[in-house]
Coordinates of C-alpha atoms in Angstrom, one line a residue:
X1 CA -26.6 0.7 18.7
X2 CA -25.4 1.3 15.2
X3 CA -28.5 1.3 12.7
X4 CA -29.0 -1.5 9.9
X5 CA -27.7 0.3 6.7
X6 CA -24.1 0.9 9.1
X7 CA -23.9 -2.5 10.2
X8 CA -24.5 -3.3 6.6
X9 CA -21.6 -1.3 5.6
X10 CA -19.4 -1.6 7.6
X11 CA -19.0 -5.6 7.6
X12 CA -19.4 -5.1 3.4
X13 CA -16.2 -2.6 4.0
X14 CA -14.3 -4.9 6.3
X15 CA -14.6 -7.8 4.2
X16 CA -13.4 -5.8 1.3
X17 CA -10.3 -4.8 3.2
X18 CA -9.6 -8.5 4.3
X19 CA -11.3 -8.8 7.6
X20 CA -11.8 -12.2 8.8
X21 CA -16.1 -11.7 10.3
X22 CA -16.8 -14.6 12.3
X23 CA -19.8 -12.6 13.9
X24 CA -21.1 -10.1 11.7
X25 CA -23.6 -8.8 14.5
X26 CA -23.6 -5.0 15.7
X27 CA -22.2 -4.7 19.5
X28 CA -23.9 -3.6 22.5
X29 CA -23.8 0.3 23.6
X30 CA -23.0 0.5 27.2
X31 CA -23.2 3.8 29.8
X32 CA -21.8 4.9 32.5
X33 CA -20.6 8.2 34.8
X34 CA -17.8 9.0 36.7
X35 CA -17.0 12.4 37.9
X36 CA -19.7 14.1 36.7
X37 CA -19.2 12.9 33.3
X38 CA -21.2 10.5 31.1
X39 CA -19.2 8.0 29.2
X40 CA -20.5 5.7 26.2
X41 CA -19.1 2.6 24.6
X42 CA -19.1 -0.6 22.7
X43 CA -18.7 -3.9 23.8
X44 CA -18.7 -6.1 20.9
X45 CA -18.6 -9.7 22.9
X46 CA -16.6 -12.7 21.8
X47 CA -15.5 -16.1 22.9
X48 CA -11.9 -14.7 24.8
X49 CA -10.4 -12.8 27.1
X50 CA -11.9 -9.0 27.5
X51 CA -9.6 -6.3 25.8
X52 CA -9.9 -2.5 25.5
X53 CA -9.2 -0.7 22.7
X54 CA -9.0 3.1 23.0
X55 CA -9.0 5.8 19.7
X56 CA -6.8 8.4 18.8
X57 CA -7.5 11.9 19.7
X58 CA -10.7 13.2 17.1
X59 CA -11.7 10.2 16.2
X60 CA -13.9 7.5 17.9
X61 CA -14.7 4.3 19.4
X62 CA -16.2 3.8 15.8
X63 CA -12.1 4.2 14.8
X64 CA -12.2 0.1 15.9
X65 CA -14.9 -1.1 14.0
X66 CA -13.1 -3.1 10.9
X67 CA -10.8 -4.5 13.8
X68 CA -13.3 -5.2 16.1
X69 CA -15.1 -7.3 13.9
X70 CA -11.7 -9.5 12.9
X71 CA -10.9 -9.7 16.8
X72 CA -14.2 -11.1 18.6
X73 CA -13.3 -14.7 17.1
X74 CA -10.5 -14.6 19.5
X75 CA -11.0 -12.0 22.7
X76 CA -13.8 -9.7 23.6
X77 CA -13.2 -6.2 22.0
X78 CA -14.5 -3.3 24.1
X79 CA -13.9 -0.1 22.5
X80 CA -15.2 3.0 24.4
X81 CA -15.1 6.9 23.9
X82 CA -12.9 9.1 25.4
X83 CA -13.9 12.0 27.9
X84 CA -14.6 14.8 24.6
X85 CA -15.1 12.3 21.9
X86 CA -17.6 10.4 20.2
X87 CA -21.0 10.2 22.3
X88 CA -19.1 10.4 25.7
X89 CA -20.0 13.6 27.2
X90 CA -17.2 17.2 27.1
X91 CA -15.3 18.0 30.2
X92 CA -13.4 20.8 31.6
X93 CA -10.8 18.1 32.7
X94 CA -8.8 16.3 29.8
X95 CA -6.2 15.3 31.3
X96 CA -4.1 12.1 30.9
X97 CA -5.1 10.5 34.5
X98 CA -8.4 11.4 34.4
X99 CA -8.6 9.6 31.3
X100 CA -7.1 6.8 32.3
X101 CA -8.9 6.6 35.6
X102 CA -12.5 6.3 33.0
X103 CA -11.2 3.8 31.2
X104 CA -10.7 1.4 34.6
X105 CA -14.3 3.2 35.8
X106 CA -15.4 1.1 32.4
X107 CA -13.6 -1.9 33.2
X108 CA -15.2 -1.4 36.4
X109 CA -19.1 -1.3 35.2
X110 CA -18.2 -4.1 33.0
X111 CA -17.0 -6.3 35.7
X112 CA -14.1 -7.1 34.1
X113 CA -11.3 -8.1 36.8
X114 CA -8.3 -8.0 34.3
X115 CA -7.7 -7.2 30.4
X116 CA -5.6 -6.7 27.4
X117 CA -5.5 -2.8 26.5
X118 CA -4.6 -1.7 23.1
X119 CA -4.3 2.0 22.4
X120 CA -3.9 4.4 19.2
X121 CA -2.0 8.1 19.2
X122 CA -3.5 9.8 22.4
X123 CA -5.5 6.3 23.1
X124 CA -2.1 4.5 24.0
X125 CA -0.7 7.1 25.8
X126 CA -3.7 7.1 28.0
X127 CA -3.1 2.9 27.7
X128 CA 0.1 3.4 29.1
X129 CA -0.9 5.4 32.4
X130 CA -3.6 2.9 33.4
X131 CA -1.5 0.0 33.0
X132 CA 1.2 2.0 35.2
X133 CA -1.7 2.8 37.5
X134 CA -3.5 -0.6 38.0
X135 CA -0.6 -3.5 37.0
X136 CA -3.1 -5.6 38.5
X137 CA -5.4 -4.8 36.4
X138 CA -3.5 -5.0 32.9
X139 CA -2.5 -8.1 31.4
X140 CA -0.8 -6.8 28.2
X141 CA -0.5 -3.6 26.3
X142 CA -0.5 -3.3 23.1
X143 CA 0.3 0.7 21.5
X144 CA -0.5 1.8 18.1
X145 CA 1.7 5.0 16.4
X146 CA 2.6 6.0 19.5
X147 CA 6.3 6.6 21.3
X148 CA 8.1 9.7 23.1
X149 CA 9.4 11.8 20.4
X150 CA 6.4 11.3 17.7
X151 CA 6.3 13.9 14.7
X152 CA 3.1 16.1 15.5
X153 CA 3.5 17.9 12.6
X154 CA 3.0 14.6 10.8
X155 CA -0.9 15.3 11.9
X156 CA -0.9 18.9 11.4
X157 CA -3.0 18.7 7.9
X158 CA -5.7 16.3 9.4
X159 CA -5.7 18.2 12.8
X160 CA -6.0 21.9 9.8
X161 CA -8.6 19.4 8.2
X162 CA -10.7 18.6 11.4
X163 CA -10.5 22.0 13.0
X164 CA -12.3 23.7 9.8
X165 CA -14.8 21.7 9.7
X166 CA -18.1 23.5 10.8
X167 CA -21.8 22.3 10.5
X168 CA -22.5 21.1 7.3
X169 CA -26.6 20.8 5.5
X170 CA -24.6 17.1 3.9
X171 CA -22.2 14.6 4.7
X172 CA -21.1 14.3 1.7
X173 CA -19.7 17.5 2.1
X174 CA -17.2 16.5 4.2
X175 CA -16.6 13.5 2.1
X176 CA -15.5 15.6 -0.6
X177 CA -13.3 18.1 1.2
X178 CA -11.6 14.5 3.0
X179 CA -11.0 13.5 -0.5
X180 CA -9.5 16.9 -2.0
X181 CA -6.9 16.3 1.3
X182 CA -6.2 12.7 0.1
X183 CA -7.2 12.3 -3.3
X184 CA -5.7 8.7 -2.6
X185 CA -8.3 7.6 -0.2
X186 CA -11.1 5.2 -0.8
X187 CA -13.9 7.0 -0.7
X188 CA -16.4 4.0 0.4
X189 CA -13.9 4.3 3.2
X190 CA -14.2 7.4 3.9
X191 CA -17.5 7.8 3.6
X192 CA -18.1 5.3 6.6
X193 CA -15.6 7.2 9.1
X194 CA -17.6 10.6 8.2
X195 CA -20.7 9.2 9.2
X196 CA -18.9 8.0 12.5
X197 CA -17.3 11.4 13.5
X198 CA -21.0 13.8 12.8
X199 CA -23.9 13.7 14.5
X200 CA -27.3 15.7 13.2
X201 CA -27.8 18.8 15.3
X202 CA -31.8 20.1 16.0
X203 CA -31.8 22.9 13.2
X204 CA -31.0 19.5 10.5
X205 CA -27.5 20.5 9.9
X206 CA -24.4 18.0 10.5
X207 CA -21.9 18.6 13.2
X208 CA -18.7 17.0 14.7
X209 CA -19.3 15.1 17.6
X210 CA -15.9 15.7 19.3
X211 CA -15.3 18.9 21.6
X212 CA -13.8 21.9 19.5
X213 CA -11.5 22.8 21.9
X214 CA -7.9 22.5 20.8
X215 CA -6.2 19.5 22.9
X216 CA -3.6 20.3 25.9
X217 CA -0.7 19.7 23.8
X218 CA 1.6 20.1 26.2
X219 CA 0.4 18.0 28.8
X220 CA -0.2 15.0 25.9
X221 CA 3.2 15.7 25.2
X222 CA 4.6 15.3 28.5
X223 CA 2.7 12.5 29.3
X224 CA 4.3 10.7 26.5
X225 CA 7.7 11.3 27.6
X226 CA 6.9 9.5 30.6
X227 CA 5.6 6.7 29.1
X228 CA 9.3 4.3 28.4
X229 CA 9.2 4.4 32.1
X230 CA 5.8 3.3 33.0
X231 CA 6.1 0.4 30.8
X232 CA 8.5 -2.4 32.9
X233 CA 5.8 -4.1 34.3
X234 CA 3.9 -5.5 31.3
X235 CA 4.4 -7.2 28.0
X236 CA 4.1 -4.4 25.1
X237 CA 3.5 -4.3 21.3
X238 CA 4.6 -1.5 19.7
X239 CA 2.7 -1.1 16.0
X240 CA 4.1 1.0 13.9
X241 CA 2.4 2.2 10.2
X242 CA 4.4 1.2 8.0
X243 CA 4.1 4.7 5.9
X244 CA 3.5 6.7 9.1
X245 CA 4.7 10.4 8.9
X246 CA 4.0 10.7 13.1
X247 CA 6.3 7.6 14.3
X248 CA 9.8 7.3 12.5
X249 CA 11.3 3.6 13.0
X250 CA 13.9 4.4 14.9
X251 CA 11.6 6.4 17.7
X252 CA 9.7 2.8 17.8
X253 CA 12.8 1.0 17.7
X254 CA 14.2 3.1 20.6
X255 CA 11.1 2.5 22.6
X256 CA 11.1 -1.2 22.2
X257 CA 14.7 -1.0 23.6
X258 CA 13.4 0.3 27.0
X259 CA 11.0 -1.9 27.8
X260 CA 12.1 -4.9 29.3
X261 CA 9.3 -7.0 27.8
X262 CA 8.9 -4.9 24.2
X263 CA 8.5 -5.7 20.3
X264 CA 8.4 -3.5 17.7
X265 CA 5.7 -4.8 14.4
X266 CA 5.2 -2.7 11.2
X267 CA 2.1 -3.0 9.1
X268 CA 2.6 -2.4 5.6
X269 CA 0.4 0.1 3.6
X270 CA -0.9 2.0 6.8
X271 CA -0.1 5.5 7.7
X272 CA -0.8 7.0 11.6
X273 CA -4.3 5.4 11.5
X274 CA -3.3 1.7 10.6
X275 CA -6.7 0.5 12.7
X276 CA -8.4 2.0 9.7
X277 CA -5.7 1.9 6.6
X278 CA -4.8 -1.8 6.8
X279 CA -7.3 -3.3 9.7
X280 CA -6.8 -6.5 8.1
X281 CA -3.2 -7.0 8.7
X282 CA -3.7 -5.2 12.3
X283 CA -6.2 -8.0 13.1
X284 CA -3.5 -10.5 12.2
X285 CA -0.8 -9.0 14.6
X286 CA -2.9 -8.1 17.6
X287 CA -4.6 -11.5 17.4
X288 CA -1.0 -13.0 18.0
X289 CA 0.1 -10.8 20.8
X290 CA -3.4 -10.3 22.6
X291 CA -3.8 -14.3 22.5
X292 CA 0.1 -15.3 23.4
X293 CA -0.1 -16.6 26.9
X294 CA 3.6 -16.7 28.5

């Protein structure tokens, strides 16, 4: 469970940004296995339905917080860590399906019979394959800066940025080099995700918590092409950053006009990783969609 002096910070950093915090009290790790792997989590509780929220690829579970915290007045946010990431174990086996099948292994040691998924970057392609996979399952879908045809060189400097980073003796270390790559960035901000991607290793010194190994690319790639097709069975949200370099409008808009039961929202002031740029006004559009009953 996130310590004190985090929980601290991170509802002082949420209210700044505009989070509604009905329940400013930290959520409850969970663990579990599944093919050989061990898998780790958050469930943060709430008065609703159950929803899953999966990151982007190199960041976390942690990616969520700020939303989590504006959602559980309204559904249950359960924001795990992918195969690789966070404090889920590495694999040899990163690919899309067995993924997916981890996220419904979750669902699964939850007890949770249906849910809303929400997913960012790699996290909603992922998304997208288990609600093709378990319709019954999936209630509604809601993707983050994600479509077939996305800009990947739009992520090249923070992928650059990530990659070179090696262990460090301080965080604030890595602060600073994050803020020489966006001298823009709020560094209170910033600060917080740092803390959420390292871990301390046994000689003292700070490392990533994410698996170095460069990400399969191509199979990512060509499990996003597939996705306009796996997506007629459910109602979808397609969130778009409103200053996103990685998903032009008109790749959103011509997603949207595949799905049968699609809608396209942009969130103003957000770039790719709108969960953490503008969390507020995320919280205000996913409450809408995750909460609309048909």
């Amino acid at each position: 469970m996130p310590g004190r002096a985090t929980i601290s910070a991170m509802t002082g950093l949420a209210t700044a940004l505009g989070v509604p915090i009905d329940d400013p009290t930290p959520p409850r790790e969970f663990h579990h296995s599944r093919a050989g792997c061990r898998l780790h989590g958050f469930d943060w509780g709430g008065v609703g339905a159950p929803v899953v929220l999966l990151h982007g690829g190199g960041l976390t579970a942690r990616t969520w917080d700020f939303v989590c915290l504006g959602l559980r007045g309204a559904v249950r946010p359960i924001a795990p860590d992918l195969r690789g990431h966070g404090d889920s174990g590495w694999s040899d086996d990163y690919r899309i399906d067995t993924m997916a099948a981890d996220v419904v292994a979750a669902a699964d040691h939850l007890g949770l019979d249906r849910f809303a998924l929400v997913g960012m970057s790699l996290g909603g392609v992922v998304a997208a394959h288990v609600a093709a996979a378990r319709p019954d399952r999936v209630e509604r879908l809601a993707l983050v800066d994600v479509a077939p045809g996305v800009n990947f060189e739009g992520t090249r400097r923070a992928r650059a940025f990530v990659a070179g980073l090696g262990p460090v003796p301080e965080l604030d270390t890595v602060v600073e080099a994050a803020m020489r790559v966006n001298p823009r960035a709020d560094r209170p901000s910033v600060a917080y995700r740092v803390s959420t991607l390292f871990r301390r290793a046994p000689d003292g010194n700070w490392v990533p918590k994410g698996d170095p190994r460069p990400p399969d690319f191509a199979g990512i790639l060509a499990a996003m092409d597939r996705m306009a097709a796996l997506l007629t069975g459910v109602p979808v949200l397609l969130v778009r950053g409103g200053r996103s370099g990685v998903l032009p409008r008109s790749t959103a808009e011509h997603l949207v006009e595949r799905i049968p039961d699609g809608r396209l929202a942009v969130v103003p002031n957000a770039g790719h990783n709108v969960q953490e740029d503008n969390p507020a006004a995320l919280v205000g559009v996913l409450r809408g969609f995750l909460t609309h009953h048909s």
